Amino acid sequence: MKGFYMHNCQRQDYIAGFPMHPHRGIETFTFLSKGTMIHEDHLGTKAVIHDGEAQWLTAGSGAFHSEMPQPSKRMLGLQLWLNIPAKDKMKAEPFYHGVVNSEIQEFDLENGKLRLLAGNYEGHQGIQGKYLPLDYYDIHLNPNSKIELDVPGENKSIMVFTLEGDAIVSGTHVDEKTAAKLGDGDQLIIESGNQPIEIIYMASDKLNEPVAWYGPIVMNTREELIEAYTELDSGDFIKQQATYENKE
């Protein structure tokens, strides 16, 4: 898993966005805590996500898409790159799904809330991909509060990201706007201090495969990367037509 974070209140700093660009070999999961973003892909799909919503794009064998932030009081979000197993990279059909607020399950905590954006939480199920499982929680805690999560420890890659506020993660202080990779164990304790926090929990399977990565392309060998960029130059990059949901 790999990701990037975006936060800005100055329109001129984010409005250029991410114009049409390629991906291959991964799935991207983009979450907006605050803001509005328009997605378009190589089929002409046009979809919008707003505060608290997300979008899942399976790039698979190859996709072109753009993500264009719209003028907002605040832009705050996170994008996760979820690797696809080597055996599926060139078989995976491009796919888009907008994870909108109306389908996001929300659970009241003693001192906060948990929003299930993808995967499973205590027997409840959200959107799920075809190639690797992904649990993705948007967790909000009031000041001086905590949540305890039972987590699968075997062959799992688990991260948290402190989107708003500092947190104590299983006894370790983690500054705001910081990604923390978790080690082995079967329980996670997240605590807030004197301020409320918003923290993202992400868990998937470890692939234990070689990674060859350059720009928006994630493959397993240098030869596969060269092939991908050669196909971009020749116009042969797109192998399969995409499917999509929540078209607007």
Tab-separated table of C-alpha atoms in Angstrom, residues 41-146:
chain	number	residue	atom	x	y	z
A	41	ASP	CA	-11.906	8.516	-17.034
A	42	HIS	CA	-11.089	7.309	-20.539
A	43	LEU	CA	-14.666	6.154	-21.156
A	44	GLY	CA	-16.110	9.580	-20.513
A	45	THR	CA	-17.282	8.713	-16.999
A	46	LYS	CA	-17.918	11.847	-14.973
A	47	ALA	CA	-18.623	11.556	-11.255
A	48	VAL	CA	-18.403	13.904	-8.281
A	49	ILE	CA	-17.485	13.245	-4.663
A	50	HIS	CA	-18.099	15.664	-1.794
A	51	ASP	CA	-17.311	16.023	1.932
A	52	GLY	CA	-16.916	12.595	3.546
A	53	GLU	CA	-17.090	10.602	0.304
A	54	ALA	CA	-14.597	8.442	-1.583
A	55	GLN	CA	-13.938	6.849	-4.947
A	56	TRP	CA	-12.426	3.518	-5.901
A	57	LEU	CA	-10.632	3.168	-9.233
A	58	THR	CA	-9.259	-0.164	-10.409
A	59	ALA	CA	-6.640	0.796	-12.984
A	60	GLY	CA	-5.718	-2.826	-13.628
A	61	SER	CA	-4.321	-3.373	-17.122
A	62	GLY	CA	-4.490	0.342	-17.823
A	63	ALA	CA	-6.706	3.363	-17.296
A	64	PHE	CA	-6.636	7.093	-17.879
A	65	HIS	CA	-8.391	9.346	-15.394
A	66	SER	CA	-8.392	12.831	-13.963
A	67	GLU	CA	-9.211	14.107	-10.480
A	68	MET	CA	-10.012	17.805	-10.434
A	69	PRO	CA	-10.657	19.569	-7.103
A	70	GLN	CA	-13.354	22.220	-7.168
A	71	PRO	CA	-13.265	25.555	-5.313
A	72	SER	CA	-14.002	24.827	-1.644
A	73	LYS	CA	-13.419	26.482	1.707
A	74	ARG	CA	-11.063	23.635	2.486
A	75	MET	CA	-9.544	20.672	0.646
A	76	LEU	CA	-8.566	17.789	2.914
A	77	GLY	CA	-8.141	14.189	1.831
A	78	LEU	CA	-6.020	11.151	1.268
A	79	GLN	CA	-5.337	8.779	-1.621
A	80	LEU	CA	-4.259	5.179	-1.128
A	81	TRP	CA	-2.563	3.109	-3.829
A	82	LEU	CA	-3.457	-0.549	-3.362
A	83	ASN	CA	-1.176	-2.897	-5.298
A	84	ILE	CA	-2.722	-5.648	-7.455
A	85	PRO	CA	-1.189	-9.161	-7.359
A	86	ALA	CA	1.162	-9.906	-10.256
A	87	LYS	CA	-1.112	-12.632	-11.638
A	88	ASP	CA	-4.006	-10.156	-11.941
A	89	LYS	CA	-2.346	-6.887	-12.994
A	90	MET	CA	-2.888	-7.309	-16.739
A	91	LYS	CA	-6.181	-9.213	-16.358
A	92	ALA	CA	-7.917	-6.701	-14.101
A	93	GLU	CA	-10.629	-4.745	-15.893
A	94	PRO	CA	-10.673	-1.005	-15.163
A	95	PHE	CA	-13.514	-0.142	-12.788
A	96	TYR	CA	-14.858	2.958	-11.053
A	97	HIS	CA	-17.157	3.212	-8.045
A	98	GLY	CA	-18.095	6.347	-6.148
A	99	VAL	CA	-18.495	5.676	-2.411
A	100	VAL	CA	-21.162	8.251	-1.592
A	101	ASN	CA	-22.479	9.274	1.816
A	102	SER	CA	-25.817	7.521	1.319
A	103	GLU	CA	-24.104	4.103	1.239
A	104	ILE	CA	-21.469	4.702	3.932
A	105	GLN	CA	-22.385	2.954	7.174
A	106	GLU	CA	-21.735	5.010	10.300
A	107	PHE	CA	-21.330	3.569	13.806
A	108	ASP	CA	-21.646	5.531	17.022
A	109	LEU	CA	-18.773	5.093	19.445
A	110	GLU	CA	-18.873	5.982	23.128
A	111	ASN	CA	-17.027	9.210	22.343
A	112	GLY	CA	-17.078	9.557	18.590
A	113	LYS	CA	-17.982	7.707	15.428
A	114	LEU	CA	-16.568	5.270	12.872
A	115	ARG	CA	-17.483	5.444	9.177
A	116	LEU	CA	-17.017	2.254	7.138
A	117	LEU	CA	-15.818	3.324	3.697
A	118	ALA	CA	-14.615	-0.088	2.511
A	119	GLY	CA	-14.230	-3.639	3.745
A	120	ASN	CA	-15.645	-5.021	6.966
A	121	TYR	CA	-16.261	-3.789	10.497
A	122	GLU	CA	-17.727	-6.064	13.175
A	123	GLY	CA	-19.688	-8.097	10.634
A	124	HIS	CA	-20.843	-5.120	8.572
A	125	GLN	CA	-19.660	-4.891	4.983
A	126	GLY	CA	-18.887	-1.961	2.689
A	127	ILE	CA	-17.571	-1.862	-0.866
A	128	GLN	CA	-14.872	-4.425	-1.593
A	129	GLY	CA	-12.437	-4.933	-4.437
A	130	LYS	CA	-11.891	-8.115	-6.409
A	131	TYR	CA	-8.142	-8.536	-5.969
A	132	LEU	CA	-7.097	-7.638	-2.428
A	133	PRO	CA	-9.268	-7.050	0.629
A	134	LEU	CA	-9.240	-3.504	1.997
A	135	ASP	CA	-10.624	-2.304	5.310
A	136	TYR	CA	-10.843	1.497	5.328
A	137	TYR	CA	-12.299	3.349	8.331
A	138	ASP	CA	-12.775	7.074	8.871
A	139	ILE	CA	-12.607	7.421	12.681
A	140	HIS	CA	-13.588	10.556	14.632
A	141	LEU	CA	-12.854	10.812	18.363
A	142	ASN	CA	-13.845	13.508	20.824
A	143	PRO	CA	-11.147	14.937	23.146
A	144	ASN	CA	-9.669	12.521	25.703
A	145	SER	CA	-11.309	9.475	24.124
A	146	LYS	CA	-10.194	6.142	22.716
